[in-house]
Amino acid sequence: MTSYYGEYEKVWVSVDCIIFGFDHGKLELLIGRRQLDPGRGEWSLYGGFVAPDESLEEAASRVLHDLTGMKKVYMRQVGAFSAVDRDPGERVISVAFCALINVQDYDDNLRREYGLEWVSVQSLPPLYSDHRMMVESAIDLLRRHIATEPLYFNLLPDLFTLTQLQHVYEAIMGEEIDKRNFRKRVKTMQFIEQTRLIDKQSSRRGALLYRFNKRNLGSSSSFKL
Amino acid sequence: MTSYYGEYEKVWVSVDCIIFGFDHGKLELLIGRRQLDPGRGEWSLYGGFVAPDESLEEAASRVLHDLTGMKKVYMRQVGAFSAVDRDPGERVISVAFCALINVQDYDDNLRREYGLEWVSVQSLPPLYSDHRMMVESAIDLLRRHIATEPLYFNLLPDLFTLTQLQHVYEAIMGEEIDKRNFRKRVKTMQFIEQTRLIDKQSSRRGALLYRFNKRNLGSSSSFKL
DNA sequence: TCAAAAGTGTTAGATTTACACCCATGA
DNA sequence: TCATGGGTGTAAATCTAACACTTTTGA
């Protein structure tokens, strides 16, 4: 072996994708039945092995793309999970990534094709191996980053009502918040911009639609709602 | 091969330790000259390969213990770094860990034995491969966690003055803060406890020594100074 | 006696929280 | 006409930020 590190052992490395969406007023997760032995049939995150010619980020994007047909999705590394016996079959280190998608952009045919389900993060079934830990770490990560990055909008359509935005906030933070105070805060954020369009889906009266405007990010260093 | 995953390729996985200490009023980093080819001789974090029978956390603890003789050090995973060409020799994925140590507990003979140096995070020399990114991610991680975890105390002796504590705060957050406001905040935190002892090292007049008291953590969910 | 670090309160301004009713519409 | 979700303002309380002088002591 013509290797610098030949004396050390290699291991399998995989990625697992934690795919968050927002629907039915809740934060939801896309999970499926594991396709491989061991653990075949258990509820599981979707994952894949890392190939020699791709980074972890590339592997995660590939898996996500296979599963959703979507590219340019917001994704972020959650962390590496490496308990020696975490995989019941072999020694595999897995790096979790979380993705935030707008469920309206997601092709539900793909979901059925792969046998995936959206489940509320509040009521997850038991998951394969350490996948539940991964999910919990991912939520912790989202909460820590949400004050410094405009994350909410990844879970919403381009046009959204303030009530939707508030529900996303509440779902991620896990706490309810006063409607008037919330709207007061939104008004101070130049990067959330009112349109003249009205959404008639969710109420008889109709609600003004807003949009996220990247161009107005410049000055604001806080996205704290 | 009697393997579930035999069709996939394995990779080398290493850990790298970002060892923070606080001295000379600054946040410092323990780095050394890389011992292996390729890159031998460059300034580098200290690392090691993960063995088949240890988790990443165990590997990082092992490396840290080899280097410092210290156990039960505060450590935390920073993230996995996996650009395909990050290692100039072979494909290696590395998971960075950061450790916070009290430099007074550290045996300086070990430092000299391994040829390590403490360098200020403000003025790092060029580091091997992506190690500088690792350090930057680690500092970002510290800043995000410091409001929810009592991290400061890991960098200080058991007994410390308020001026020292303030300097640790300033070094991590990268901003200066008003002394009176800082002390006001400390007074509201039950887990920072005044002793009757006086430190005479740092001033003629002497300064009261404080200690961190885990037992008083219970109620407080914020460590925001 | 003086240099160097320790220690100490007040006030104005900004931010946060609590709180309740009217509006527009489609069924 | 009524049920449903949309939309709005104020006041009290809390928190934050700015600010300067006195104390102690060893050299």
PDB file of C-alpha atoms in Angstrom, chain A residues 87-204:
ATOM      1  CA  ASP A  87     -24.958   0.529  13.958  1.00  0.00           C
ATOM      2  CA  PRO A  88     -25.935  -2.990  14.874  1.00  0.00           C
ATOM      3  CA  GLY A  89     -24.099  -4.503  11.946  1.00  0.00           C
ATOM      4  CA  GLU A  90     -20.796  -2.764  11.441  1.00  0.00           C
ATOM      5  CA  ARG A  91     -18.767   0.141  12.683  1.00  0.00           C
ATOM      6  CA  VAL A  92     -20.164   3.156  10.862  1.00  0.00           C
ATOM      7  CA  ILE A  93     -19.691   6.792  11.752  1.00  0.00           C
ATOM      8  CA  SER A  94     -22.530   8.943  10.559  1.00  0.00           C
ATOM      9  CA  VAL A  95     -22.666  12.673  10.105  1.00  0.00           C
ATOM     10  CA  ALA A  96     -26.125  14.197  10.418  1.00  0.00           C
ATOM     11  CA  PHE A  97     -27.277  17.090   8.284  1.00  0.00           C
ATOM     12  CA  CYS A  98     -30.484  18.982   8.614  1.00  0.00           C
ATOM     13  CA  ALA A  99     -32.378  20.509   5.741  1.00  0.00           C
ATOM     14  CA  LEU A 100     -35.226  22.997   5.779  1.00  0.00           C
ATOM     15  CA  ILE A 101     -37.654  22.713   2.912  1.00  0.00           C
ATOM     16  CA  ASN A 102     -40.885  24.310   1.855  1.00  0.00           C
ATOM     17  CA  VAL A 103     -43.328  21.444   1.670  1.00  0.00           C
ATOM     18  CA  GLN A 104     -45.205  23.098  -1.157  1.00  0.00           C
ATOM     19  CA  ASP A 105     -42.160  22.707  -3.391  1.00  0.00           C
ATOM     20  CA  TYR A 106     -41.926  19.044  -2.554  1.00  0.00           C
ATOM     21  CA  ASP A 107     -43.303  16.516  -4.961  1.00  0.00           C
ATOM     22  CA  ASP A 108     -45.594  14.280  -2.983  1.00  0.00           C
ATOM     23  CA  ASN A 109     -45.314  11.551  -5.602  1.00  0.00           C
ATOM     24  CA  LEU A 110     -41.701  11.106  -4.620  1.00  0.00           C
ATOM     25  CA  ARG A 111     -42.789  10.785  -1.045  1.00  0.00           C
ATOM     26  CA  ARG A 112     -45.135   7.926  -1.876  1.00  0.00           C
ATOM     27  CA  GLU A 113     -42.645   6.338  -4.196  1.00  0.00           C
ATOM     28  CA  TYR A 114     -40.085   6.090  -1.401  1.00  0.00           C
ATOM     29  CA  GLY A 115     -42.655   5.246   1.258  1.00  0.00           C
ATOM     30  CA  LEU A 116     -41.843   8.330   3.291  1.00  0.00           C
ATOM     31  CA  GLU A 117     -44.045  10.018   5.856  1.00  0.00           C
ATOM     32  CA  TRP A 118     -44.195  13.423   7.398  1.00  0.00           C
ATOM     33  CA  VAL A 119     -44.383  13.150  11.154  1.00  0.00           C
ATOM     34  CA  SER A 120     -44.625  15.890  13.721  1.00  0.00           C
ATOM     35  CA  VAL A 121     -41.460  16.361  15.739  1.00  0.00           C
ATOM     36  CA  GLN A 122     -43.721  16.379  18.790  1.00  0.00           C
ATOM     37  CA  SER A 123     -44.767  12.779  18.198  1.00  0.00           C
ATOM     38  CA  LEU A 124     -41.926  10.918  16.601  1.00  0.00           C
ATOM     39  CA  PRO A 125     -42.122   7.142  16.526  1.00  0.00           C
ATOM     40  CA  PRO A 126     -39.060   5.252  17.757  1.00  0.00           C
ATOM     41  CA  LEU A 127     -36.284   5.705  15.226  1.00  0.00           C
ATOM     42  CA  TYR A 128     -33.476   3.441  14.125  1.00  0.00           C
ATOM     43  CA  SER A 129     -30.231   3.574  16.068  1.00  0.00           C
ATOM     44  CA  ASP A 130     -29.294   7.043  17.312  1.00  0.00           C
ATOM     45  CA  HIS A 131     -31.459   8.916  14.825  1.00  0.00           C
ATOM     46  CA  ARG A 132     -33.575  10.430  17.542  1.00  0.00           C
ATOM     47  CA  MET A 133     -30.469  11.995  19.086  1.00  0.00           C
ATOM     48  CA  MET A 134     -29.645  13.402  15.694  1.00  0.00           C
ATOM     49  CA  VAL A 135     -33.069  14.993  15.457  1.00  0.00           C
ATOM     50  CA  GLU A 136     -32.772  16.488  18.905  1.00  0.00           C
ATOM     51  CA  SER A 137     -29.350  17.912  18.110  1.00  0.00           C
ATOM     52  CA  ALA A 138     -30.742  19.362  14.906  1.00  0.00           C
ATOM     53  CA  ILE A 139     -33.537  21.177  16.707  1.00  0.00           C
ATOM     54  CA  ASP A 140     -31.070  22.521  19.229  1.00  0.00           C
ATOM     55  CA  LEU A 141     -28.927  23.732  16.346  1.00  0.00           C
ATOM     56  CA  LEU A 142     -31.848  25.478  14.663  1.00  0.00           C
ATOM     57  CA  ARG A 143     -32.777  27.268  17.854  1.00  0.00           C
ATOM     58  CA  ARG A 144     -29.251  28.473  18.382  1.00  0.00           C
ATOM     59  CA  HIS A 145     -28.900  29.786  14.855  1.00  0.00           C
ATOM     60  CA  ILE A 146     -32.261  31.307  14.325  1.00  0.00           C
ATOM     61  CA  ALA A 147     -31.353  34.589  15.968  1.00  0.00           C
ATOM     62  CA  THR A 148     -28.401  35.099  13.637  1.00  0.00           C
ATOM     63  CA  GLU A 149     -29.610  33.599  10.361  1.00  0.00           C
ATOM     64  CA  PRO A 150     -32.851  34.061   8.437  1.00  0.00           C
ATOM     65  CA  LEU A 151     -33.968  30.446   8.715  1.00  0.00           C
ATOM     66  CA  TYR A 152     -37.730  30.718   8.955  1.00  0.00           C
ATOM     67  CA  PHE A 153     -38.203  31.544   5.316  1.00  0.00           C
ATOM     68  CA  ASN A 154     -36.778  28.242   4.148  1.00  0.00           C
ATOM     69  CA  LEU A 155     -39.815  26.529   5.614  1.00  0.00           C
ATOM     70  CA  LEU A 156     -42.338  28.861   3.999  1.00  0.00           C
ATOM     71  CA  PRO A 157     -43.476  29.616   0.473  1.00  0.00           C
ATOM     72  CA  ASP A 158     -42.165  32.806  -1.108  1.00  0.00           C
ATOM     73  CA  LEU A 159     -45.330  34.554  -0.024  1.00  0.00           C
ATOM     74  CA  PHE A 160     -46.603  33.926   3.464  1.00  0.00           C
ATOM     75  CA  THR A 161     -48.931  35.455   6.005  1.00  0.00           C
ATOM     76  CA  LEU A 162     -47.772  36.756   9.357  1.00  0.00           C
ATOM     77  CA  THR A 163     -49.797  34.080  11.083  1.00  0.00           C
ATOM     78  CA  GLN A 164     -47.876  31.413   9.176  1.00  0.00           C
ATOM     79  CA  LEU A 165     -44.593  33.064  10.065  1.00  0.00           C
ATOM     80  CA  GLN A 166     -45.619  33.214  13.686  1.00  0.00           C
ATOM     81  CA  HIS A 167     -46.536  29.543  13.673  1.00  0.00           C
ATOM     82  CA  VAL A 168     -43.146  28.630  12.249  1.00  0.00           C
ATOM     83  CA  TYR A 169     -41.525  30.659  14.977  1.00  0.00           C
ATOM     84  CA  GLU A 170     -43.607  28.940  17.635  1.00  0.00           C
ATOM     85  CA  ALA A 171     -42.987  25.502  16.195  1.00  0.00           C
ATOM     86  CA  ILE A 172     -39.227  25.902  16.170  1.00  0.00           C
ATOM     87  CA  MET A 173     -38.922  27.650  19.486  1.00  0.00           C
ATOM     88  CA  GLY A 174     -41.477  25.431  21.154  1.00  0.00           C
ATOM     89  CA  GLU A 175     -43.272  28.328  22.823  1.00  0.00           C
ATOM     90  CA  GLU A 176     -46.271  30.470  22.077  1.00  0.00           C
ATOM     91  CA  ILE A 177     -46.008  34.168  21.655  1.00  0.00           C
ATOM     92  CA  ASP A 178     -48.337  37.158  21.698  1.00  0.00           C
ATOM     93  CA  LYS A 179     -49.682  38.085  18.279  1.00  0.00           C
ATOM     94  CA  ARG A 180     -49.433  41.835  18.679  1.00  0.00           C
ATOM     95  CA  ASN A 181     -45.903  41.761  20.029  1.00  0.00           C
ATOM     96  CA  PHE A 182     -44.861  39.445  17.238  1.00  0.00           C
ATOM     97  CA  ARG A 183     -46.240  41.736  14.556  1.00  0.00           C
ATOM     98  CA  LYS A 184     -44.650  44.756  16.160  1.00  0.00           C
ATOM     99  CA  ARG A 185     -41.271  43.037  15.861  1.00  0.00           C
ATOM    100  CA  VAL A 186     -41.855  42.010  12.272  1.00  0.00           C
ATOM    101  CA  LYS A 187     -42.567  45.618  11.367  1.00  0.00           C
ATOM    102  CA  THR A 188     -39.089  46.659  12.515  1.00  0.00           C
ATOM    103  CA  MET A 189     -37.397  44.146  10.193  1.00  0.00           C
ATOM    104  CA  GLN A 190     -36.785  45.614   6.796  1.00  0.00           C
ATOM    105  CA  PHE A 191     -36.113  42.232   5.276  1.00  0.00           C
ATOM    106  CA  ILE A 192     -39.725  41.157   5.829  1.00  0.00           C
ATOM    107  CA  GLU A 193     -41.683  43.059   3.305  1.00  0.00           C
ATOM    108  CA  GLN A 194     -45.412  43.495   2.911  1.00  0.00           C
ATOM    109  CA  THR A 195     -46.941  42.901  -0.493  1.00  0.00           C
ATOM    110  CA  ARG A 196     -50.338  44.019  -1.696  1.00  0.00           C
ATOM    111  CA  LEU A 197     -51.412  40.450  -2.245  1.00  0.00           C
ATOM    112  CA  ILE A 198     -54.051  38.778  -0.152  1.00  0.00           C
ATOM    113  CA  ASP A 199     -54.168  35.163   0.864  1.00  0.00           C
ATOM    114  CA  LYS A 200     -57.705  33.809   0.940  1.00  0.00           C
ATOM    115  CA  GLN A 201     -56.816  30.228   1.785  1.00  0.00           C
ATOM    116  CA  SER A 202     -56.724  30.434   5.481  1.00  0.00           C
ATOM    117  CA  SER A 203     -59.464  32.872   6.379  1.00  0.00           C
ATOM    118  CA  ARG A 204     -62.624  34.376   5.026  1.00  0.00           C
TER     119      ARG A 204
END
